[in-house]
Short mmCIF file of C-alpha atoms in Angstrom, two decimals:
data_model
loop_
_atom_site.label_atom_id
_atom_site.label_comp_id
_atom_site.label_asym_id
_atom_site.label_seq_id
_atom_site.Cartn_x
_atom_site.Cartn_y
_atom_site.Cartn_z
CA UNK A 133 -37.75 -42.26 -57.98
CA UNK A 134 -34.23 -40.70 -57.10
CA UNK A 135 -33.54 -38.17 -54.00
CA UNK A 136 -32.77 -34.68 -54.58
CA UNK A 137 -29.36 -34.44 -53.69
CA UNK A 138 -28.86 -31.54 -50.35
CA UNK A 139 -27.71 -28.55 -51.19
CA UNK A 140 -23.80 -28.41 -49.99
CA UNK A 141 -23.91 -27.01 -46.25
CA UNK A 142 -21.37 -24.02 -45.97
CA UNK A 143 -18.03 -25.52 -44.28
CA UNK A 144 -18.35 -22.65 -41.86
CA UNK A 145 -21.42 -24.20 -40.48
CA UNK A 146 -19.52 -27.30 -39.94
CA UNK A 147 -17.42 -25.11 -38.18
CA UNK A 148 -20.06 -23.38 -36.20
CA UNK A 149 -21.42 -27.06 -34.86
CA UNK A 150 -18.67 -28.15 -33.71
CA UNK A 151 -17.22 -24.70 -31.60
CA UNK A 152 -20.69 -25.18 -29.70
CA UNK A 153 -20.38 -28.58 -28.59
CA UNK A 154 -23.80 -30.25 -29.11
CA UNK A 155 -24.84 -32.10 -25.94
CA UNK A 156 -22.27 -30.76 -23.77
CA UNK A 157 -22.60 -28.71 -20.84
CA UNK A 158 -20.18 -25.62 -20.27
CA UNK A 159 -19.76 -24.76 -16.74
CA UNK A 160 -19.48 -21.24 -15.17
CA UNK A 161 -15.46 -21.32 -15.10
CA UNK A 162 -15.57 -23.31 -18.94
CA UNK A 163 -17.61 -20.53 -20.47
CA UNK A 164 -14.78 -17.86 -21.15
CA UNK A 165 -12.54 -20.23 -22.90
CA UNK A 166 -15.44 -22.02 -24.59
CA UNK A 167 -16.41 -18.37 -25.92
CA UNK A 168 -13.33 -17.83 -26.94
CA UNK A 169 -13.72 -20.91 -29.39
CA UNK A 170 -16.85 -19.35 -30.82
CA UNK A 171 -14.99 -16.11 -30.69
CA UNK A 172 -12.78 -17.77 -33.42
CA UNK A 173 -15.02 -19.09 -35.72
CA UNK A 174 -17.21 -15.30 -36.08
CA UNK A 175 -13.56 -13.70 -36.87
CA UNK A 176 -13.71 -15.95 -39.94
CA UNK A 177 -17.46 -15.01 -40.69
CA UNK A 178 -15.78 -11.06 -40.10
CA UNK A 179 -13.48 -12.03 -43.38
CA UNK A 180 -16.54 -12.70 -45.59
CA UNK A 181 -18.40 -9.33 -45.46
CA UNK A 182 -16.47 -7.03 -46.97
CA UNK A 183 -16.66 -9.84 -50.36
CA UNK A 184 -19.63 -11.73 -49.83
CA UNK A 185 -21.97 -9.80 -47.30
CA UNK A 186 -25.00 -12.45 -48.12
CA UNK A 187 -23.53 -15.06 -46.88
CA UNK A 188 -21.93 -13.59 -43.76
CA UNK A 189 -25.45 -12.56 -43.42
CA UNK A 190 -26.69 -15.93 -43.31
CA UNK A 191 -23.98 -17.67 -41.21
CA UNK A 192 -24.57 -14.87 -38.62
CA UNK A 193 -28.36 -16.17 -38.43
CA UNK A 194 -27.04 -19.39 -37.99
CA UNK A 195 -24.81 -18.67 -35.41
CA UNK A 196 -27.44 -17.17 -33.52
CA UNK A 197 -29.58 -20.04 -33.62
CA UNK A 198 -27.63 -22.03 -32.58
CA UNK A 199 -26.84 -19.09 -29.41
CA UNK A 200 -30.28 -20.03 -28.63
CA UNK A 201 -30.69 -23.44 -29.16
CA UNK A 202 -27.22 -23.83 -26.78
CA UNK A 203 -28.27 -21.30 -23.96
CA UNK A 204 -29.78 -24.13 -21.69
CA UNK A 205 -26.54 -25.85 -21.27
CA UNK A 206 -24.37 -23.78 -20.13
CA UNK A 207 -23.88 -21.55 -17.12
CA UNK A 208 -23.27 -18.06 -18.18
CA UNK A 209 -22.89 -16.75 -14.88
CA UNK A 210 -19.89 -14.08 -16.37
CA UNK A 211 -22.31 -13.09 -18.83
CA UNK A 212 -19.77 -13.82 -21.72
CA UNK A 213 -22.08 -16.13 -23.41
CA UNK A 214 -24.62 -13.26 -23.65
CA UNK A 215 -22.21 -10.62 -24.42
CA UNK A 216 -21.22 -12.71 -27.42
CA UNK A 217 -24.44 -13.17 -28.61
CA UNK A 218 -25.11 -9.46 -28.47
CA UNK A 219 -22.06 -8.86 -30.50
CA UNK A 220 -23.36 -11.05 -33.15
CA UNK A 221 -26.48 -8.93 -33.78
CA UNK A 222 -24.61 -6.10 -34.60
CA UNK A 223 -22.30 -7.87 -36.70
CA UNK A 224 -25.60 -9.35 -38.33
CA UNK A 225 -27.10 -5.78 -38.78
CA UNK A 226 -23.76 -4.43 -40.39
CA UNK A 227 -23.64 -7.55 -43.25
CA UNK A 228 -27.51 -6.91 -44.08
CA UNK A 229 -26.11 -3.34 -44.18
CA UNK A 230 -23.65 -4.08 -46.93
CA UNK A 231 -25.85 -6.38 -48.93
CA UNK A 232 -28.04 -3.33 -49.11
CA UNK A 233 -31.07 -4.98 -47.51
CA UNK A 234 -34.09 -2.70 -46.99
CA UNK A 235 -33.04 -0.72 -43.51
CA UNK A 236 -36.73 -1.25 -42.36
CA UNK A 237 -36.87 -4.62 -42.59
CA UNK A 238 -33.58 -4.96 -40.44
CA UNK A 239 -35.21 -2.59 -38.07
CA UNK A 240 -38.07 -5.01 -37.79
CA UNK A 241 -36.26 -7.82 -37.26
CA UNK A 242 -33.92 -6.20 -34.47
CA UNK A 243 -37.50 -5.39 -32.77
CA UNK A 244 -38.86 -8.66 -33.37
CA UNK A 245 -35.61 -10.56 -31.52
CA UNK A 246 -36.51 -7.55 -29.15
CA UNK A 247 -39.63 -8.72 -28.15
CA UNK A 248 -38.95 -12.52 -28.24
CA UNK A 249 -36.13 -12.75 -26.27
CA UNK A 250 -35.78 -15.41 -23.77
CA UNK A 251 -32.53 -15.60 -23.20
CA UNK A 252 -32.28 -12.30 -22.86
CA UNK A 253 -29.41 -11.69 -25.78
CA UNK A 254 -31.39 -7.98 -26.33
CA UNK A 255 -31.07 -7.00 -22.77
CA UNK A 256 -29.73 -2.95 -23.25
CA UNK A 257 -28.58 -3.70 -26.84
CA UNK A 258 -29.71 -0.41 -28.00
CA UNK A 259 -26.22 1.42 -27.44
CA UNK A 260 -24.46 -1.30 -29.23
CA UNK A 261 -27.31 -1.63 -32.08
CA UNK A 262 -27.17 2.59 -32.69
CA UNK A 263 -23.59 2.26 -33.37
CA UNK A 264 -23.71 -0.55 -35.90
CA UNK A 265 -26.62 1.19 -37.78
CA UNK A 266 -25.52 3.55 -40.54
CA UNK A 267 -27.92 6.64 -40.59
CA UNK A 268 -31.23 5.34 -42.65
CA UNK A 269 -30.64 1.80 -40.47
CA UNK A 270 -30.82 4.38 -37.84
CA UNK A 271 -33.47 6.45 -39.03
CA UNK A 272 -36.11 2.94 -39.88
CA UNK A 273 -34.88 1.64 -36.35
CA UNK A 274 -36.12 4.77 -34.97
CA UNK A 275 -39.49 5.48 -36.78
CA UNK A 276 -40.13 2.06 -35.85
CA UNK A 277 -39.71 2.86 -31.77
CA UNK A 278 -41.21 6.39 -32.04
CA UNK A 279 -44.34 4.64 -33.33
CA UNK A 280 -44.17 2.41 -30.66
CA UNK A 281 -43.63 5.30 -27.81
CA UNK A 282 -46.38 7.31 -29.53
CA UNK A 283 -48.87 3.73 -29.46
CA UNK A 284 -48.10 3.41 -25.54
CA UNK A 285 -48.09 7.14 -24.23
CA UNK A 286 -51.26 6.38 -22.97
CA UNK A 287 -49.95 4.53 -20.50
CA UNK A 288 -46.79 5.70 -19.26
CA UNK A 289 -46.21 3.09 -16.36
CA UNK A 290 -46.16 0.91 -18.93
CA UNK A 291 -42.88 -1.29 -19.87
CA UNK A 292 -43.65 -0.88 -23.40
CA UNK A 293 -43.49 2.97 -22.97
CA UNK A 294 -40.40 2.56 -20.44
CA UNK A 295 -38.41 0.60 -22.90
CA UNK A 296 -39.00 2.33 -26.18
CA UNK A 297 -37.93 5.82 -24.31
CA UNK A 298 -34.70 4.06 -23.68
CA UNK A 299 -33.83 2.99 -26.98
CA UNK A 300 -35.18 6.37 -28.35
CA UNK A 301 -32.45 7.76 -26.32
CA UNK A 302 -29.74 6.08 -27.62
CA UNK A 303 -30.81 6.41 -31.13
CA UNK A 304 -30.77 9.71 -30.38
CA UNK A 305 -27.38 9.93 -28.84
CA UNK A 306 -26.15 8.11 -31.77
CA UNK A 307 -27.86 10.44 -34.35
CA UNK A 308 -26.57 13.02 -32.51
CA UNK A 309 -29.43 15.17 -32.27
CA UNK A 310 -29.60 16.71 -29.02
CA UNK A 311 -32.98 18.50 -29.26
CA UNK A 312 -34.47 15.38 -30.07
CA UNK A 313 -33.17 13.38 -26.78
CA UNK A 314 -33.83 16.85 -24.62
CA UNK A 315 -37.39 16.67 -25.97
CA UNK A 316 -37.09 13.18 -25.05
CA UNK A 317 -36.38 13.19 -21.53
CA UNK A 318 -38.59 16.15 -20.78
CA UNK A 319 -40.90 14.39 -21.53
CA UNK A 320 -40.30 11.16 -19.75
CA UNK A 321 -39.06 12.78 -16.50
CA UNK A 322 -35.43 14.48 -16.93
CA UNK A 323 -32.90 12.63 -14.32
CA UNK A 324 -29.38 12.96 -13.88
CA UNK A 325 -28.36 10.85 -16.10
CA UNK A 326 -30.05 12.25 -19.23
CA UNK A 327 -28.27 15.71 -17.50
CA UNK A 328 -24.79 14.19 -18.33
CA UNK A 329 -25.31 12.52 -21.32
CA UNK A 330 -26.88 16.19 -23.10
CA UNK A 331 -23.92 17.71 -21.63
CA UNK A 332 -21.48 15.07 -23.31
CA UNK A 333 -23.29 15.49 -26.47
CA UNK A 334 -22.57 19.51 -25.88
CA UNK A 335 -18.96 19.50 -24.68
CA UNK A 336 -16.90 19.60 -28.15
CA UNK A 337 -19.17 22.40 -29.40
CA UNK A 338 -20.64 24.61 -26.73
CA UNK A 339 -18.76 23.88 -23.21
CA UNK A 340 -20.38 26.63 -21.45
CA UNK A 341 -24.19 24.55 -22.82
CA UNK A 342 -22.50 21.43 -21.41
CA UNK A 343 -21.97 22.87 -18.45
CA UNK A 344 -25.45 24.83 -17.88
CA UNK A 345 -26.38 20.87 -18.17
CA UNK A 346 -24.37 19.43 -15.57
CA UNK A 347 -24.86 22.04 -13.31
CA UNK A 348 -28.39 21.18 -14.10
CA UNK A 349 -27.56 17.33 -13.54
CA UNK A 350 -25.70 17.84 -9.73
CA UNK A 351 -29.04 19.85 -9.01
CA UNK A 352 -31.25 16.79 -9.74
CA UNK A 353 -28.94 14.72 -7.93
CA UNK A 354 -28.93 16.58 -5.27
CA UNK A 355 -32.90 16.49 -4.85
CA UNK A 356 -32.68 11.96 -4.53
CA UNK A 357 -33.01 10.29 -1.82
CA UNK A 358 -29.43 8.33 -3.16
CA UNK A 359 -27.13 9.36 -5.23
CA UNK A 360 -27.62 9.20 -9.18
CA UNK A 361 -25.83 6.45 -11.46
CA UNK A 362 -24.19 9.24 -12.79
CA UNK A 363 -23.35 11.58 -9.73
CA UNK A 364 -19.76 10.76 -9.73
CA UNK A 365 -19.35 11.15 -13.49
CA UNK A 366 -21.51 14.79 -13.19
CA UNK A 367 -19.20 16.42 -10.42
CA UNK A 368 -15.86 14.71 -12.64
CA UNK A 369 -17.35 16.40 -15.77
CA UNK A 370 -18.12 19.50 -13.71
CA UNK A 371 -14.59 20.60 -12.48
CA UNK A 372 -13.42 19.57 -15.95
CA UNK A 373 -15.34 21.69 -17.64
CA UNK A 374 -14.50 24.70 -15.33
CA UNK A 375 -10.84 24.08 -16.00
CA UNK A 376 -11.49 24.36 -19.66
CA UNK A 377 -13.64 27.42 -19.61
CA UNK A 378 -10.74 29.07 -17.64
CA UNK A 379 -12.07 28.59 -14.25
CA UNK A 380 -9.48 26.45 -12.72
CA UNK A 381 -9.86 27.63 -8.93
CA UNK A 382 -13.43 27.32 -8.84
CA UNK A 383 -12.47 23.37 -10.07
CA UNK A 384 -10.08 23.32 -7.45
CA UNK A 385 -12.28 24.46 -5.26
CA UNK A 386 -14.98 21.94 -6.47
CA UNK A 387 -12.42 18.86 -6.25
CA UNK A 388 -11.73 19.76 -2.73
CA UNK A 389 -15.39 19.86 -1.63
CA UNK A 390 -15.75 16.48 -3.11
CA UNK A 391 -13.44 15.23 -2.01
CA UNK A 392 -14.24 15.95 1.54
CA UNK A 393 -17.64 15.04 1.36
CA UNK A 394 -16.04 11.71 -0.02
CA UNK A 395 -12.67 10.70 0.78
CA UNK A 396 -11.38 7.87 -1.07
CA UNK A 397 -8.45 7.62 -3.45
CA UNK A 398 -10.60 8.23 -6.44
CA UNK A 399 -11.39 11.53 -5.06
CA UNK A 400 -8.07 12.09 -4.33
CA UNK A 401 -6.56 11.51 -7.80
CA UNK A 402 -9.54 13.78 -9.00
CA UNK A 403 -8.15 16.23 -7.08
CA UNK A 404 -4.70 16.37 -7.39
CA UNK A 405 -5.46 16.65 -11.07
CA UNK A 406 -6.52 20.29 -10.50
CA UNK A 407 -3.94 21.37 -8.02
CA UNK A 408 -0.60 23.28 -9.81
CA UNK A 409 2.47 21.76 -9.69
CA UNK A 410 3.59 24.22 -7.54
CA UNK A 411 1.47 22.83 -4.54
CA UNK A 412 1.33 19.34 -4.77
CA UNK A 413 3.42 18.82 -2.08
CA UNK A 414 0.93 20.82 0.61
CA UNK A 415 -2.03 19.20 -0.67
CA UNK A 416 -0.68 16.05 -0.36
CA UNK A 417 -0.03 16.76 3.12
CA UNK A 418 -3.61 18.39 3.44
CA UNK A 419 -5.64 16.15 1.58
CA UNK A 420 -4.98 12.68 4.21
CA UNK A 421 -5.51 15.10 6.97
CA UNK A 422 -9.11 15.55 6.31
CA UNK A 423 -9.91 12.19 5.72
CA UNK A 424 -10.69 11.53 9.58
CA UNK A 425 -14.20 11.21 8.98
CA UNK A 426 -13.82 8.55 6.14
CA UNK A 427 -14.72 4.55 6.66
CA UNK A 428 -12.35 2.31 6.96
CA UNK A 429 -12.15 1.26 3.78
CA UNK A 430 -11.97 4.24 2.61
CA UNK A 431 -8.54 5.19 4.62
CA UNK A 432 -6.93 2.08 4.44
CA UNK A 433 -6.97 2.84 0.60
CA UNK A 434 -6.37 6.36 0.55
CA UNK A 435 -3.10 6.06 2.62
CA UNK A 436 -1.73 3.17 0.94
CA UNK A 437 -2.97 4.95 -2.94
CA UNK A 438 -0.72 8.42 -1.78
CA UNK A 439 2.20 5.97 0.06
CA UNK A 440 1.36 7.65 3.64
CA UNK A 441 2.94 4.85 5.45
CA UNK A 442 2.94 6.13 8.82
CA UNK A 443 -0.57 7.19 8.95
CA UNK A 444 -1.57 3.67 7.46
CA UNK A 445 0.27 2.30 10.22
CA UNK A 446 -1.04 4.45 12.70
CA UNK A 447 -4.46 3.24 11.34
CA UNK A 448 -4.09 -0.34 11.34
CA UNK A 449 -2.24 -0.09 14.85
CA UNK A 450 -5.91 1.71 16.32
CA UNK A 451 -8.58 -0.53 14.94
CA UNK A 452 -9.36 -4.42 16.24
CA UNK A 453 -8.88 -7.43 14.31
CA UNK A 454 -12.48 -7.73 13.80
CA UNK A 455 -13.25 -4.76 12.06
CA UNK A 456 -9.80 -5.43 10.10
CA UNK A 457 -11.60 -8.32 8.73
CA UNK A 458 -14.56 -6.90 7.87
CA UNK A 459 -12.62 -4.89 4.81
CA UNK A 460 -12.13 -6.80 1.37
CA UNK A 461 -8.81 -8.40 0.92
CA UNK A 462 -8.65 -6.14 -2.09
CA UNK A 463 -8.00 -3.16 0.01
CA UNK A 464 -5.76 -5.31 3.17
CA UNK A 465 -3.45 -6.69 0.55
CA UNK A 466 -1.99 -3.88 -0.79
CA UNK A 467 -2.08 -2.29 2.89
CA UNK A 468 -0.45 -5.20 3.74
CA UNK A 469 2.28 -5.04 1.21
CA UNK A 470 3.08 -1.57 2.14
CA UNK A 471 3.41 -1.87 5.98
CA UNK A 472 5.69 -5.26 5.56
CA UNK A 473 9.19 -3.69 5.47
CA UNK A 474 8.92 -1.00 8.14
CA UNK A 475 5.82 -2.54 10.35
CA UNK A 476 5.87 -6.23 10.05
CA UNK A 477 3.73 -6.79 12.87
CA UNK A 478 0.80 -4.65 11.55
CA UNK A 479 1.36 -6.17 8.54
CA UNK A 480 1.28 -9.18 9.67
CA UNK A 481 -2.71 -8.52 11.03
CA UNK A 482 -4.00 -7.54 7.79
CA UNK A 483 -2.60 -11.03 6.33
CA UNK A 484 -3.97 -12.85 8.93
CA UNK A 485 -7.19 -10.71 8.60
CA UNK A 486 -7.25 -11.78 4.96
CA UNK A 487 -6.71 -15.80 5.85
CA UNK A 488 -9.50 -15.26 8.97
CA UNK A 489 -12.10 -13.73 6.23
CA UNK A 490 -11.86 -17.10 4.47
CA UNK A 491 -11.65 -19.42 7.54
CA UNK A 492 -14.63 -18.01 9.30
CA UNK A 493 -17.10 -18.13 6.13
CA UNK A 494 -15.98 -21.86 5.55
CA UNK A 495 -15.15 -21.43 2.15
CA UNK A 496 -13.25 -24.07 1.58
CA UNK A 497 -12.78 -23.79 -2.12
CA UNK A 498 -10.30 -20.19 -0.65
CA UNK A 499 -8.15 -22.05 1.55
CA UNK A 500 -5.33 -22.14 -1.03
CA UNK A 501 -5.42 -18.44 -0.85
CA UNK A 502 -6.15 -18.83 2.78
CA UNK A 503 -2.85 -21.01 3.64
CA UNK A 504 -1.03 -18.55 1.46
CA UNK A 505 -2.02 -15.45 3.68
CA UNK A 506 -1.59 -17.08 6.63
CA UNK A 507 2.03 -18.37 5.46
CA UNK A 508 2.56 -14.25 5.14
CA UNK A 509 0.89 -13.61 8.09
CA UNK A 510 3.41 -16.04 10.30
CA UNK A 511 7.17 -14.82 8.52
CA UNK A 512 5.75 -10.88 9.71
CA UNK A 513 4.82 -12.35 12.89
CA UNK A 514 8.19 -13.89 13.19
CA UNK A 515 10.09 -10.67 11.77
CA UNK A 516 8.52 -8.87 14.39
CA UNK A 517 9.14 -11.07 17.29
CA UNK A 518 5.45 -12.06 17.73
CA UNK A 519 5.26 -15.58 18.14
CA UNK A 520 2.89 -15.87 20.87
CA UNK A 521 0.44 -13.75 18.18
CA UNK A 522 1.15 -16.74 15.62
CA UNK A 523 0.64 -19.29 18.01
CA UNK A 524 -2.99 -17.91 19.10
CA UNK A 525 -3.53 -17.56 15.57
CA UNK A 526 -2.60 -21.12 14.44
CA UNK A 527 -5.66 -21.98 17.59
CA UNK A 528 -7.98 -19.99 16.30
CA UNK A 529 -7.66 -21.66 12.59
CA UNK A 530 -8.33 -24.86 14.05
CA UNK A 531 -10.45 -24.15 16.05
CA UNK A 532 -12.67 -22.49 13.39
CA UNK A 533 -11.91 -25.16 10.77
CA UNK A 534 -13.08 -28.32 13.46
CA UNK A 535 -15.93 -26.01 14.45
CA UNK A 536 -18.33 -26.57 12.00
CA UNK A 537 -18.25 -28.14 7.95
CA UNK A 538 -17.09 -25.86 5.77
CA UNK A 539 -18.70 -25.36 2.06
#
C-alpha cells in the first residue's frame, strides 16, 4: 500500500524553525538580537497579508506556537521575547481581519489565549488588541467582555471582574465612547487615572470638559495615601489646558506650585514652558533658588539640567563622599562632566564616587566601568593638585577589593 505523500510545508515555516533555534538556550543579553532574528522573519509574513491574508493567518499561528513551545529556554528578563509575542497577536487579529473571518470568533479566540496564558504573552494586551480591531472586531471583542463583567458583578473582588473592567476600558477608549468608559469607572470605583484618560478623550472637542476632569483627577489624587500613576501626567495636562483656554497665568502659577512642591528638572522644564520670553532670564534665576528643600538627587540634576555651575559646585563642595555615593551614576556623571573644566577637584569626587559605588557592592562584572571612573577621577585629582586625595583613594580600592570576594 503506498504513503500519502505530505502536503508541501510553507518555506516560511522552514524559516520560522530555524530563527528560533530548536534546543538552544538564549540568554538574558542573547535575547534582543535573537528577537531581532524572529523580528525578520514576521516582516516577511507582514508582505503576505495584503495578497494572501489566509496564509499570513496561518503562519502567524505557527509562529506563536512555536513562542510557546520556545518560552522555557530562554531568559526574557528584557521582556523582548514577550513583547514580540504580543505583537504577533495583533498582527494575527488584523490577517483574520482581512480574510473576513467572523469578528466573534476572533474575539473568542483572543479570550481563549486570554485565559490560557502561561507565559503570560496576554499580560495588558488589551490596549494593543483595541487598536488592531476594526470596529465590529471591536464591537464582538467587547460583547464578549461585557458578558463576562455582567457574569462576575456578583463578586466584585473577584479577578475575573477586575480584569474584564480593564479591558472594557480600553475597548472603550478605543471606540471612543466616553459615556461608556465614564459609566464604566463609576461603577468600578473612579481613580485618577480613569480622571485623565476621560479628559484625553475630551481635549480635541470640549477642553473646558477635559479640564472639569482633571481638575476632578488632581482632587482624587490628592485624597491617596501616594501619589496616583497618573499624578504627574494630571497636573502636566492641567496647566496645559489652562494655557489653551486662555488662562496662561493661572498655568504659570500652577507650574510654579509644582514645581516647588517638587523640584527636579522635569518640573523645571514644565515650567519654563509657561513663563514668556520676556522673563526667562528671572525665573531662571528664581527657579534654583527655591530648590533648597529638594534631595540630593534632585539638585544635583536640576543644576547641572539649567547649567548652574556654581551652585552645583557649591553643592558638591557641602555634602560628604558618602552621601555622594549614595546618588546613581546617572545623575554624578553628567555633574561630573560639568564641574571638570572649572572645579576639577569636585569633579574629581563624583568620579571617584561613581568607581566607589561599584567597588563597595563587589560587582565585579562593573569594574571596567569602575577602572574607567577612577582613571577620571585621578587626571581631576591631578589637575587640581590633589594627590594625597588620589593616593587615599587608590587605599581604599584595595582595601575594599582584598576585603571580601566580590560577585
Amino acid at each position: 500500500m503506498k504513503r500519502r505523500p505530505r502536503s508541501k510545508a510553507d518555506p516560511i515555516e522552514r524559516q520560522i524553525e530555524s530563527a528560533f533555534r530548536p534546543r538552544t538556550f538564549i540568554r538574558d543579553r542573547e535575547c534582543f538580537s535573537f528577537v531581532s532574528r524572529l523580528e525578520q522573519v514576521a516582516a516577511t509574513i507582514d508582505t503576505l497579508v495584503a495578497a494572501e491574508p489566509a496564509r499570513a493567518v496561518t503562519l502567524y499561528e505557527v509562529f506563536l506556537a512555536g513562542c510557546h513551545a520556545k518560552a522555557d529556554e530562554l531568559d526574557d528578563s528584557s521582556g523582548s521575547f514577550g513583547q514580540f509575542a504580543q505583537d504577533l497577536i495583533c498582527r494575527w487579529i488584523k490577517s483574520r481581519q482581512a480574510t473576513g473571518a467572523d469578528p466573534h470568533t476572533t474575539a473568542s479566540i483572543l479570550v481563549a489565549w486570554m485565559d490560557d496564558d502561561p507565559y503570560a504573552f496576554c499580560y495588558q494586551i488589551e490596549k494593543k488588541a483595541a487598536a488592531a480591531f476594526d470596529k465590529p472586531g471591536l464591537a464582538a471583542l467587547g460583547q464578549q467582555t461585557r458578558d463576562r463583567f455582567d457574569a462576575a458583578s456578583g463578586d466584585t473582588s473577584s479577578w475575573t471582574y477586575r480584569r474584564m473592567a480593564e479591558i472594557l476600558r480600553a475597548i472603550h477608549v478605543a471606540q471612543q465612547d466616553i459615556q461608556a468608559y465614564i459609566a464604566l469607572a463609576e461603577q468600578t470605583e473612579l481613580k485618577p487615572e480613569d480622571c485623565l484618560t476621560v479628559a484625553k478623550l475630551f481635549v480635541p472637542r470640549e477642553p473646558n470638559e477635559a479640564l472639569a476632569w482633571v481638575e476632578r483627577g488632581r482632587a482624587l489624587d490628592r485624597e491617596t495615601q501616594f501619589r496616583s500613576t497618573a499624578a504627574y501626567d494630571l497636573d502636566k495636562l492641567h496647566r496645559e489646558l489652562l494655557s489653551k483656554l486662555g488662562r496662561a497665568d493661572e498655568a504659570l502659577k500652577a507650574a510654579w506650585a509644582d514645581f516647588r512642591r517638587h523640584p527636579s528638572k522635569f518640573t523645571y522644564d514644565d515650567l519654563m514652558q509657561f513663563v514668556p520670553k520676556t522673563e526667562l532670564t528671572a525665573w531662571h534665576e528664581k527657579a534654583p533658588n527655591a530648590a533648597s528643600g529638594a534631595n540630593l538627587f534632585a539638585r544635583l540634576e536640576l543644576f547641572t539640567e539649567t547649567k548652574e555651575t556654581e551652585r552645583l559646585a557649591d553643592l558638591v563642595r557641602g555634602c560628604s563622599d558618602e552621601a555622594l555615593e549614595g546618588v546613581s551614576h546617572y545623575t554624578t556623571e553628567p555633574a561630573a562632566k560639568r564641574l571638570e573644566k572649572n572645579y576639577p577637584g569636585l569633579a574629581a569626587r563624583l568620579w571617584r564616587a561613581q568607581g566607589m559605588r561599584i567597588v563597595d557592592a563587589k560587582k565585579s562584572k562593573y569594574y571596567g566601568v569602575a577602572i574607567s571612573n577612577f582613571e577620571r577621577a585621578r587626571d581631576c585629582f591631578q589637575q587640581a593638585g590633589l594627590t594625597t586625595e588620589w593616593n587615599q583613594t587608590v587605599g581604599r580600592v584595595a582595601h575594599c577589593i582584598t576585603e571580601r570576594p566580590a560577585s
